[in-house]
Amino acid sequence: MDKLFNRSLLAVSVAGLCLGTSLGQASSHREAPFITETPKVDATDFYMFRSYEPGRENSVTLIANYLPLQDPYGGPNYFDLDQDAIYEIHVDNTGDAQEDLTFQFKLTDVVNDIQLPVGDMMVSVPVKNVGGIGPAATDTDNVQVRQEYAMTVIRGDRRSGTRQAAMNETSGTTTFRKPLDNIGQKSVADYAAYASNHVYDVAIPDCGTGRVFVGQRKDAFAVNLGEVFDLVNIANPVGNANRNVEANDLAGKNVTSFALEVPASCLTGSALSSADQPVIGAWTTASLRQARVLNPKPEASGKGATIEGGAFTQVSRLGMPLVNEVVIGLKDKDRFNASQPMDDGQFATYVTNPTLPEILELLFSGAGVKAPDSFPRNDLVTAFLTGVDGVNKPVGVTASEMLRLNPAVAVTPAGSQDDLGVLGGDNAGFPNGRRPVDDVVDIALRVVMGALTTDAPNKDVEFTDGVQVDPADLLTVFPYLNTPLPGSVK
């Protein structure tokens, strides 16, 4: 019977390998069809900025968020990531739309089968923990399932480049611990302290020392998702006075973050004082095995609910915010997220001839909203595909979609940051990288309606979705995103 099952499994695996190449892939807040089926690898937001924690200004912080819309009370399993996936942050420091440096993360489940005496038998418990936890990262005796991760640094192509393991300077190993999600105050009395003990100094090969944290955080993105996708059903999208009058639908949600602080010279290949202003581009991806076979008889001995096989295939991609949500056409959303920046020419029409301004004109013509009518939209090519002249455009850049940062631009201290970034006169903000405080929805709305042009009818209109990030809801130190909301506050 086992041989028969294995033959059947092999046949299904081969079929799965063939199917995997034709399936769509996706990323971000549930905006593409396929990713709704695999939320653990759904990239939601990507931040990259020169670190503004005092004393850390010569470093760059990169934060890649995954697994959106986490309700804090989502037990008993909560929101572990996929140990059969790889999560990556890619950096291009030559402007050719190809990664020169990749930080790859791979997670592993650590299972401690906790059993309690019930009558004359020992019986496994059904919950994640059976007592209080922490604050030390090693306080895991009461934990039944947790996760650890390894970080690999890849130079050159992600598949064929040189690979080196990053070292945990705290433990002297290549293993790092991910904290449990914020179950509640009875399970973890001081979650902030517990999480901070999972911030590690990391020896990055040929780079020096950085810091790393992987774990749950409060979602910092602010947007009224429900109303925006209900035909932009907000009271008044054309008035700056209304920037903070709508409900933030993510205010009660958590997310899982890969936060990495890296010496800037490691990313740029030169000092910040270099005259050529070394601009870096970056994007984040997640990949799954091409074949995933459902196991009809999951076992505790290691044969889980699925069996994975085949090469890793990219299923998630995110650089600039909102691109796949409101720029890429619905039929191409999955294809976009399976693609590489070097191949972005196939999607150029969505940028040079965007549909979002036309939709806004249809919806709000009575309020005087009129789409720009000068094509191709080279202003959007600048914003999304090349970087802004004099701010973050590399010399000889290949047009491609990614988040770009000029880390030679001076840090703006946390208390002085303008959430409109470059549009607000703060060149340390979006689209020169992206900080947690940056209101990328309002910025993107204004840019797509012509803020960077000289002749668009609404170029000076202060478009808004009516929601702002509250700076008080962010940290001013690494990992910058706030302590996640607890499942229970009693």
CSV table of N, CA and C in Angstrom, one decimal, residues 360-436:
chain,number,residue,atom,x,y,z
A,360,LEU,N,-10.9,57.8,-11.4
A,360,LEU,CA,-11.2,58.9,-10.5
A,360,LEU,C,-12.0,60.0,-11.2
A,361,GLU,N,-11.7,60.3,-12.4
A,361,GLU,CA,-12.4,61.2,-13.1
A,361,GLU,C,-13.9,60.8,-13.3
A,362,LEU,N,-14.1,59.5,-13.6
A,362,LEU,CA,-15.4,59.0,-13.8
A,362,LEU,C,-16.2,59.1,-12.5
A,363,LEU,N,-15.5,58.8,-11.3
A,363,LEU,CA,-16.2,58.8,-10.1
A,363,LEU,C,-16.5,60.2,-9.5
A,364,PHE,N,-15.6,61.2,-9.8
A,364,PHE,CA,-15.6,62.4,-9.1
A,364,PHE,C,-15.6,63.6,-10.1
A,365,SER,N,-16.2,63.4,-11.3
A,365,SER,CA,-16.2,64.5,-12.2
A,365,SER,C,-17.0,65.7,-11.7
A,366,GLY,N,-18.0,65.4,-10.9
A,366,GLY,CA,-18.8,66.5,-10.3
A,366,GLY,C,-18.1,67.3,-9.3
A,367,ALA,N,-16.9,66.8,-8.8
A,367,ALA,CA,-16.1,67.6,-7.9
A,367,ALA,C,-14.9,68.2,-8.6
A,368,GLY,N,-15.0,68.2,-9.9
A,368,GLY,CA,-14.0,68.8,-10.7
A,368,GLY,C,-12.7,68.0,-10.9
A,369,VAL,N,-12.8,66.7,-10.7
A,369,VAL,CA,-11.6,65.8,-10.9
A,369,VAL,C,-11.5,65.5,-12.4
A,370,LYS,N,-10.3,65.8,-12.9
A,370,LYS,CA,-10.0,65.6,-14.3
A,370,LYS,C,-8.7,64.9,-14.5
A,371,ALA,N,-8.6,63.8,-15.2
A,371,ALA,CA,-7.4,63.1,-15.3
A,371,ALA,C,-6.4,63.8,-16.2
A,372,PRO,N,-5.1,63.7,-16.0
A,372,PRO,CA,-4.1,64.2,-16.9
A,372,PRO,C,-4.3,63.6,-18.3
A,373,ASP,N,-4.1,64.4,-19.3
A,373,ASP,CA,-4.3,63.9,-20.7
A,373,ASP,C,-3.1,64.1,-21.6
A,374,SER,N,-1.9,64.1,-21.0
A,374,SER,CA,-0.7,64.1,-21.8
A,374,SER,C,0.0,62.8,-21.6
A,375,PHE,N,0.2,62.1,-22.8
A,375,PHE,CA,0.8,60.8,-22.8
A,375,PHE,C,2.0,60.7,-23.7
A,376,PRO,N,2.9,59.8,-23.4
A,376,PRO,CA,3.0,58.9,-22.2
A,376,PRO,C,3.3,59.7,-21.0
A,377,ARG,N,2.9,59.1,-19.8
A,377,ARG,CA,3.0,59.7,-18.5
A,377,ARG,C,4.5,59.5,-18.0
A,378,ASN,N,5.4,60.3,-18.6
A,378,ASN,CA,6.8,60.2,-18.2
A,378,ASN,C,7.0,60.6,-16.7
A,379,ASP,N,6.1,61.4,-16.2
A,379,ASP,CA,6.2,61.7,-14.8
A,379,ASP,C,6.1,60.5,-13.9
A,380,LEU,N,5.2,59.6,-14.3
A,380,LEU,CA,5.0,58.3,-13.5
A,380,LEU,C,6.2,57.4,-13.7
A,381,VAL,N,6.7,57.4,-14.9
A,381,VAL,CA,8.0,56.6,-15.2
A,381,VAL,C,9.0,57.1,-14.2
A,382,THR,N,9.2,58.4,-14.0
A,382,THR,CA,10.1,58.9,-13.0
A,382,THR,C,9.8,58.4,-11.6
A,383,ALA,N,8.6,58.5,-11.2
A,383,ALA,CA,8.2,58.2,-9.8
A,383,ALA,C,8.3,56.7,-9.5
A,384,PHE,N,7.9,55.9,-10.5
A,384,PHE,CA,7.8,54.4,-10.2
A,384,PHE,C,8.9,53.6,-10.8
A,385,LEU,N,9.5,54.1,-11.8
A,385,LEU,CA,10.4,53.2,-12.6
A,385,LEU,C,11.9,53.6,-12.6
A,386,THR,N,12.2,54.8,-12.4
A,386,THR,CA,13.6,55.3,-12.5
A,386,THR,C,14.1,56.0,-11.3
A,387,GLY,N,13.3,56.6,-10.5
A,387,GLY,CA,13.7,57.5,-9.4
A,387,GLY,C,13.6,59.0,-9.9
A,388,VAL,N,13.6,59.9,-8.9
A,388,VAL,CA,13.4,61.3,-9.2
A,388,VAL,C,14.8,62.0,-9.4
A,389,ASP,N,14.9,62.7,-10.5
A,389,ASP,CA,16.2,63.4,-10.8
A,389,ASP,C,16.6,64.3,-9.6
A,390,GLY,N,17.9,64.2,-9.2
A,390,GLY,CA,18.4,65.0,-8.1
A,390,GLY,C,18.0,64.5,-6.7
A,391,VAL,N,17.3,63.4,-6.7
A,391,VAL,CA,16.9,62.9,-5.4
A,391,VAL,C,17.4,61.4,-5.3
A,392,ASN,N,16.8,60.5,-6.1
A,392,ASN,CA,17.1,59.1,-6.0
A,392,ASN,C,17.2,58.4,-7.3
A,393,LYS,N,17.6,59.0,-8.3
A,393,LYS,CA,17.7,58.4,-9.6
A,393,LYS,C,19.2,58.0,-9.9
A,394,PRO,N,19.5,56.7,-10.0
A,394,PRO,CA,20.8,56.3,-10.3
A,394,PRO,C,21.3,56.7,-11.7
A,395,VAL,N,22.6,56.8,-11.9
A,395,VAL,CA,23.1,57.1,-13.2
A,395,VAL,C,23.0,55.8,-14.1
A,396,GLY,N,22.4,56.0,-15.3
A,396,GLY,CA,22.3,54.9,-16.2
A,396,GLY,C,21.3,53.9,-15.8
A,397,VAL,N,20.3,54.3,-15.1
A,397,VAL,CA,19.3,53.3,-14.5
A,397,VAL,C,18.5,52.6,-15.6
A,398,THR,N,18.2,51.4,-15.4
A,398,THR,CA,17.3,50.6,-16.2
A,398,THR,C,15.9,50.8,-15.6
A,399,ALA,N,14.9,51.2,-16.4
A,399,ALA,CA,13.6,51.5,-15.9
A,399,ALA,C,13.0,50.1,-15.4
A,400,SER,N,12.6,50.1,-14.1
A,400,SER,CA,12.0,48.9,-13.5
A,400,SER,C,11.4,49.3,-12.2
A,401,GLU,N,10.4,48.5,-11.8
A,401,GLU,CA,9.7,48.9,-10.5
A,401,GLU,C,10.4,48.3,-9.3
A,402,MET,N,10.8,49.2,-8.4
A,402,MET,CA,11.4,48.8,-7.1
A,402,MET,C,11.4,50.1,-6.3
A,403,LEU,N,11.6,49.9,-5.0
A,403,LEU,CA,11.7,51.1,-4.1
A,403,LEU,C,13.2,51.5,-4.1
A,404,ARG,N,13.4,52.8,-4.4
A,404,ARG,CA,14.7,53.4,-4.5
A,404,ARG,C,15.1,54.3,-3.4
A,405,LEU,N,16.3,54.3,-2.9
A,405,LEU,CA,16.7,55.1,-1.8
A,405,LEU,C,18.1,55.7,-2.0
A,406,ASN,N,18.3,56.9,-1.8
A,406,ASN,CA,19.6,57.6,-1.8
A,406,ASN,C,20.0,57.8,-0.4
A,407,PRO,N,20.8,56.9,0.2
A,407,PRO,CA,21.1,57.0,1.6
A,407,PRO,C,22.0,58.1,1.9
A,408,ALA,N,22.5,58.9,0.9
A,408,ALA,CA,23.3,60.0,1.2
A,408,ALA,C,22.5,61.2,1.6
A,409,VAL,N,21.2,61.2,1.4
A,409,VAL,CA,20.3,62.2,1.9
A,409,VAL,C,20.2,62.2,3.4
A,410,ALA,N,20.4,63.3,4.0
A,410,ALA,CA,20.5,63.4,5.5
A,410,ALA,C,19.2,62.8,6.1
A,411,VAL,N,19.4,62.2,7.3
A,411,VAL,CA,18.2,61.7,8.1
A,411,VAL,C,17.4,62.9,8.6
A,412,THR,N,16.1,62.7,8.5
A,412,THR,CA,15.2,63.6,9.2
A,412,THR,C,14.8,63.0,10.5
A,413,PRO,N,15.0,63.6,11.6
A,413,PRO,CA,14.7,63.0,12.9
A,413,PRO,C,13.2,62.7,13.0
A,414,ALA,N,12.9,61.7,13.8
A,414,ALA,CA,11.5,61.2,13.9
A,414,ALA,C,10.5,62.3,14.1
A,415,GLY,N,10.7,63.2,15.0
A,415,GLY,CA,9.8,64.2,15.3
A,415,GLY,C,9.6,65.3,14.3
A,416,SER,N,10.4,65.3,13.3
A,416,SER,CA,10.4,66.4,12.3
A,416,SER,C,10.0,65.8,10.9
A,417,GLN,N,9.7,64.6,10.8
A,417,GLN,CA,9.4,64.0,9.5
A,417,GLN,C,8.0,64.4,8.9
A,418,ASP,N,8.0,64.8,7.6
A,418,ASP,CA,6.8,65.2,7.0
A,418,ASP,C,6.2,63.9,6.3
A,419,ASP,N,5.0,63.6,6.6
A,419,ASP,CA,4.4,62.3,6.1
A,419,ASP,C,4.1,62.4,4.6
A,420,LEU,N,4.3,63.6,3.9
A,420,LEU,CA,4.2,63.6,2.5
A,420,LEU,C,5.5,63.5,1.8
A,421,GLY,N,6.6,63.2,2.5
A,421,GLY,CA,7.9,63.0,2.0
A,421,GLY,C,8.4,64.0,1.1
A,422,VAL,N,8.9,63.7,-0.1
A,422,VAL,CA,9.4,64.6,-1.1
A,422,VAL,C,8.4,65.7,-1.5
A,423,LEU,N,7.1,65.3,-1.6
A,423,LEU,CA,6.1,66.3,-1.9
A,423,LEU,C,6.0,67.4,-0.8
A,424,GLY,N,6.3,67.0,0.4
A,424,GLY,CA,6.2,67.9,1.5
A,424,GLY,C,7.5,68.6,1.8
A,425,GLY,N,8.5,68.4,1.0
A,425,GLY,CA,9.8,69.0,1.2
A,425,GLY,C,10.8,68.2,2.0
A,426,ASP,N,10.4,67.0,2.3
A,426,ASP,CA,11.3,66.1,3.2
A,426,ASP,C,11.9,65.1,2.3
A,427,ASN,N,13.1,65.3,1.8
A,427,ASN,CA,13.7,64.4,0.8
A,427,ASN,C,14.2,63.1,1.4
A,428,ALA,N,14.0,62.9,2.7
A,428,ALA,CA,14.4,61.6,3.3
A,428,ALA,C,13.2,60.7,3.3
A,429,GLY,N,12.1,61.1,2.7
A,429,GLY,CA,10.9,60.3,2.8
A,429,GLY,C,10.5,59.9,1.4
A,430,PHE,N,9.4,59.1,1.3
A,430,PHE,CA,8.9,58.6,0.0
A,430,PHE,C,8.7,59.6,-1.0
A,431,PRO,N,9.1,59.4,-2.3
A,431,PRO,CA,9.5,58.1,-2.8
A,431,PRO,C,11.0,57.9,-2.8
A,432,ASN,N,11.7,58.7,-2.0
A,432,ASN,CA,13.1,58.4,-1.7
A,432,ASN,C,13.2,57.4,-0.5
A,433,GLY,N,13.0,56.1,-0.9
A,433,GLY,CA,12.7,55.1,0.1
A,433,GLY,C,11.3,55.2,0.7
A,434,ARG,N,11.1,54.6,1.8
A,434,ARG,CA,9.8,54.7,2.4
A,434,ARG,C,10.0,54.5,3.9
A,435,ARG,N,9.5,55.4,4.7
A,435,ARG,CA,9.5,55.3,6.2
A,435,ARG,C,8.1,54.9,6.7
A,436,PRO,N,8.0,54.3,7.9
A,436,PRO,CA,6.7,54.0,8.3
A,436,PRO,C,5.7,55.1,8.4
